[in-house]
């Protein structure tokens, strides 16, 4: 069964876009995932085909209408292969996307993704259709389409048969709650900089120990937020992080 992605957008021509090439593009051609963009404007009911209106209470910009977007949602089959797919909306007010959420989505039947433009959606839509709001980071994009492409890319590479070596995902950043260790390749010396000696030693135990240590140090220095969560989980209880701080 393939991963079914339905994207509701005012710019369906943005899909599959960059996901039509490389790893994701090959997987699309192989039928490992499906990409079905839907034009929200096709569900407008007035003769101007309007999808938005001015914000209640005043202010700048336009707001996507709940009735028009809901009609688009209701017209797409939320089920795929008999299973209900999560209904997501890309918005900067959503829950930040994590590798854990990506992994769960990739294991399911697919996703239905709503992409906003302008100031966003009428808030009543989220409750009215049980929509999960998702953000890809603390910055504002001009629309949800780029966010949807990011989310889909992260899911597609985890689908069975998509990544060359199945194990190449196991050690990468975030899978263990840590950043990944750094990589090097030939030439052994470049602009006077050398590859760490241990990586050329052939001693697999030493190499593994070095990689583990670098993953830990780099996470601690670069991402203290991730490090604290990792340490909390390692100590074995939700209060672990606090206990570490107290020590
Ligand atoms: N739409 C606009 N900004 C966004 C963000 N940061 N994440 C997801 N969708 C968005």
XYZ file of C-alpha atoms and ligand atoms in Angstrom:
257
model
C 0.000 0.000 0.000
C 1.406 3.374 -0.886
C 1.547 6.544 1.221
C -1.219 8.860 -0.050
C -0.611 12.622 0.163
C -3.529 14.922 -0.655
C -2.640 18.625 -0.554
C -5.347 21.312 -0.454
C -3.851 24.505 -1.794
C -4.411 27.594 -3.935
C -1.210 26.639 -5.810
C -1.562 22.964 -6.821
C 1.152 23.489 -9.455
C 3.705 23.630 -6.579
C 3.268 19.822 -6.153
C 5.126 17.507 -6.412
C 7.625 20.276 -7.304
C 11.027 19.344 -5.847
C 9.562 16.044 -4.627
C 9.327 14.973 -8.279
C 13.118 14.538 -8.494
C 15.843 12.558 -6.703
C 14.882 10.054 -4.000
C 11.259 11.213 -3.592
C 10.750 11.471 -7.363
C 11.963 7.928 -7.920
C 9.692 6.710 -5.099
C 6.771 8.583 -6.715
C 7.447 6.891 -10.073
C 7.695 3.533 -8.308
C 4.277 4.097 -6.728
C 5.616 4.153 -3.143
C 3.696 7.379 -2.530
C 0.947 9.316 -4.306
C 0.676 13.073 -4.680
C -2.828 14.488 -5.200
C -2.964 18.307 -5.099
C -6.476 19.793 -4.874
C -7.362 23.381 -5.852
C -9.271 24.952 -2.916
C -10.732 27.594 -5.261
C -12.707 24.886 -7.061
C -14.939 24.782 -3.963
C -15.790 28.490 -3.932
C -19.485 29.132 -4.516
C -19.752 32.764 -5.622
C -19.211 33.981 -9.153
C -15.870 35.589 -8.243
C -14.681 32.220 -6.905
C -13.507 33.971 -3.738
C -11.766 31.926 -1.047
C -10.965 34.679 1.457
C -12.438 37.707 3.155
C -11.355 40.556 5.437
C -10.524 39.730 9.082
C -13.288 40.123 11.654
C -12.275 42.907 14.027
C -10.258 44.636 11.328
C -6.573 44.588 10.528
C -4.332 43.785 7.615
C -4.590 40.934 5.147
C -7.237 38.393 4.302
C -8.471 35.234 6.003
C -9.324 31.939 4.269
C -13.042 31.221 4.610
C -14.112 28.263 6.749
C -17.038 27.334 4.476
C -14.972 27.171 1.283
C -12.043 25.273 2.833
C -14.424 22.869 4.622
C -16.164 22.114 1.307
C -12.752 21.239 -0.182
C -11.916 19.012 2.815
C -15.292 17.278 2.675
C -14.859 16.553 -1.028
C -11.550 14.684 -0.587
C -11.559 11.133 0.670
C -9.839 11.294 4.042
C -9.624 7.498 3.988
C -6.983 5.609 2.060
C -6.860 1.814 1.949
C -9.675 1.793 4.514
C -7.677 3.803 7.080
C -8.382 7.411 8.063
C -5.496 9.763 7.268
C -4.510 12.589 9.649
C -5.807 15.980 8.542
C -3.010 18.538 8.984
C -2.840 22.299 8.427
C 0.501 24.031 7.932
C 0.588 27.149 10.113
C 3.202 28.984 12.202
C 0.813 28.624 15.191
C 0.941 24.819 15.016
C 2.862 22.261 17.048
C 6.502 22.166 15.904
C 7.200 19.192 13.611
C 9.551 16.574 15.083
C 11.247 13.433 13.771
C 9.011 11.459 16.131
C 5.840 12.859 14.498
C 7.353 12.334 11.031
C 8.078 8.682 11.872
C 4.501 8.112 13.059
C 3.051 9.775 9.938
C 5.312 7.726 7.637
C 4.031 4.516 9.226
C 0.411 5.461 8.493
C -1.686 5.438 5.294
C -0.750 9.028 4.347
C -1.784 12.604 5.086
C -4.238 15.268 3.983
C -2.490 18.656 4.213
C -4.134 22.067 4.145
C -1.927 24.927 2.990
C -2.857 28.468 3.950
C -1.951 31.770 2.343
C -2.652 35.342 3.462
C -3.214 35.806 7.208
C -4.340 32.189 7.671
C -7.516 30.174 8.138
C -10.731 31.056 9.926
C -10.047 29.549 13.366
C -13.431 27.733 13.495
C -12.193 25.386 10.778
C -9.668 23.676 13.076
C -12.280 22.532 15.566
C -15.008 21.990 12.997
C -12.913 19.432 11.092
C -10.554 18.087 13.822
C -7.462 19.507 12.159
C -3.941 19.177 13.601
C -1.974 22.397 13.134
C 1.691 21.837 12.293
C 4.572 24.345 12.156
C 7.954 23.648 10.565
C 9.730 26.281 12.655
C 9.610 29.653 14.327
C 9.581 31.819 11.218
C 6.813 32.865 8.870
C 6.538 31.511 5.335
C 4.414 33.177 2.670
C 2.203 30.086 2.601
C 1.915 26.539 3.888
C 3.072 24.896 0.628
C 6.802 24.978 1.449
C 5.996 23.567 4.876
C 3.967 20.763 3.306
C 6.874 19.938 0.968
C 9.226 19.789 3.968
C 6.868 17.527 5.926
C 6.337 15.222 2.938
C 10.059 14.992 2.170
C 10.781 13.971 5.759
C 8.066 11.266 5.601
C 8.839 9.925 2.117
C 12.503 9.163 2.824
C 11.354 6.877 5.662
C 8.963 4.819 3.491
C 9.997 1.201 2.910
C 12.344 0.857 -0.061
C 12.993 4.592 -0.481
C 16.342 5.005 1.267
C 19.268 3.115 -0.327
C 20.678 1.452 2.776
C 17.874 0.756 5.281
C 20.288 1.267 8.183
C 21.451 4.707 7.052
C 18.557 6.306 8.927
C 19.172 4.654 12.276
C 22.132 6.733 13.432
C 21.183 10.055 11.925
C 20.315 13.228 13.788
C 17.245 13.104 16.077
C 16.592 9.340 15.730
C 18.366 8.779 19.044
C 17.427 12.188 20.442
C 20.943 13.456 19.639
C 22.555 15.241 16.695
C 24.531 12.890 14.495
C 28.357 12.713 14.688
C 30.272 14.565 11.913
C 31.377 12.874 8.675
C 34.600 12.972 6.639
C 35.790 11.494 3.357
C 38.873 11.565 1.096
C 41.142 13.396 0.526
C 42.788 12.630 3.873
C 44.197 16.176 3.896
C 42.357 19.207 2.512
C 43.693 22.779 2.826
C 45.901 21.618 5.673
C 43.020 20.016 7.575
C 43.141 16.304 8.292
C 40.571 13.634 9.062
C 40.582 12.674 12.781
C 43.158 9.893 13.184
C 40.737 7.533 14.916
C 38.542 7.346 11.795
C 41.506 6.024 9.813
C 42.558 3.528 12.511
C 40.309 0.671 11.385
C 39.541 0.058 15.076
C 35.744 -0.233 15.019
C 35.312 -0.077 18.785
C 37.369 3.132 19.026
C 35.509 4.625 16.071
C 32.134 3.842 17.654
C 33.254 5.361 20.955
C 34.531 8.515 19.198
C 31.280 8.910 17.263
C 29.173 8.498 20.396
C 31.284 11.054 22.266
C 31.082 13.592 19.409
C 27.311 13.116 19.071
C 26.978 13.854 22.786
C 29.375 16.818 22.937
C 28.006 18.435 19.792
C 24.413 18.056 21.008
C 25.279 19.507 24.410
C 27.056 22.528 22.889
C 24.805 23.182 19.888
C 21.395 22.105 21.133
C 21.178 22.319 24.928
C 17.384 21.864 24.580
C 17.813 18.441 22.922
C 20.585 17.491 25.337
C 18.474 18.220 28.377
C 15.603 16.112 27.050
C 18.003 13.287 26.164
C 19.584 13.317 29.620
C 16.140 13.431 31.238
C 15.026 10.391 29.241
C 18.312 8.541 29.970
C 18.020 9.002 33.711
C 14.741 7.231 33.231
C 11.931 9.439 34.434
C 10.216 12.618 33.318
C 11.797 14.357 36.284
C 15.259 13.143 35.261
C 16.222 16.396 33.571
C 15.277 18.322 36.679
C 17.235 15.908 38.893
C 20.331 16.382 36.707
C 20.003 20.157 37.110
C 19.650 19.810 40.873
C 22.805 17.672 41.219
N 2.944 28.751 7.065
C 3.535 29.940 7.293
N 4.555 29.814 8.147
C 4.629 28.484 8.473
C 5.474 27.714 9.315
N 6.473 28.263 10.018
N 5.263 26.394 9.403
C 4.253 25.825 8.713
N 3.430 26.489 7.895
C 3.608 27.819 7.772
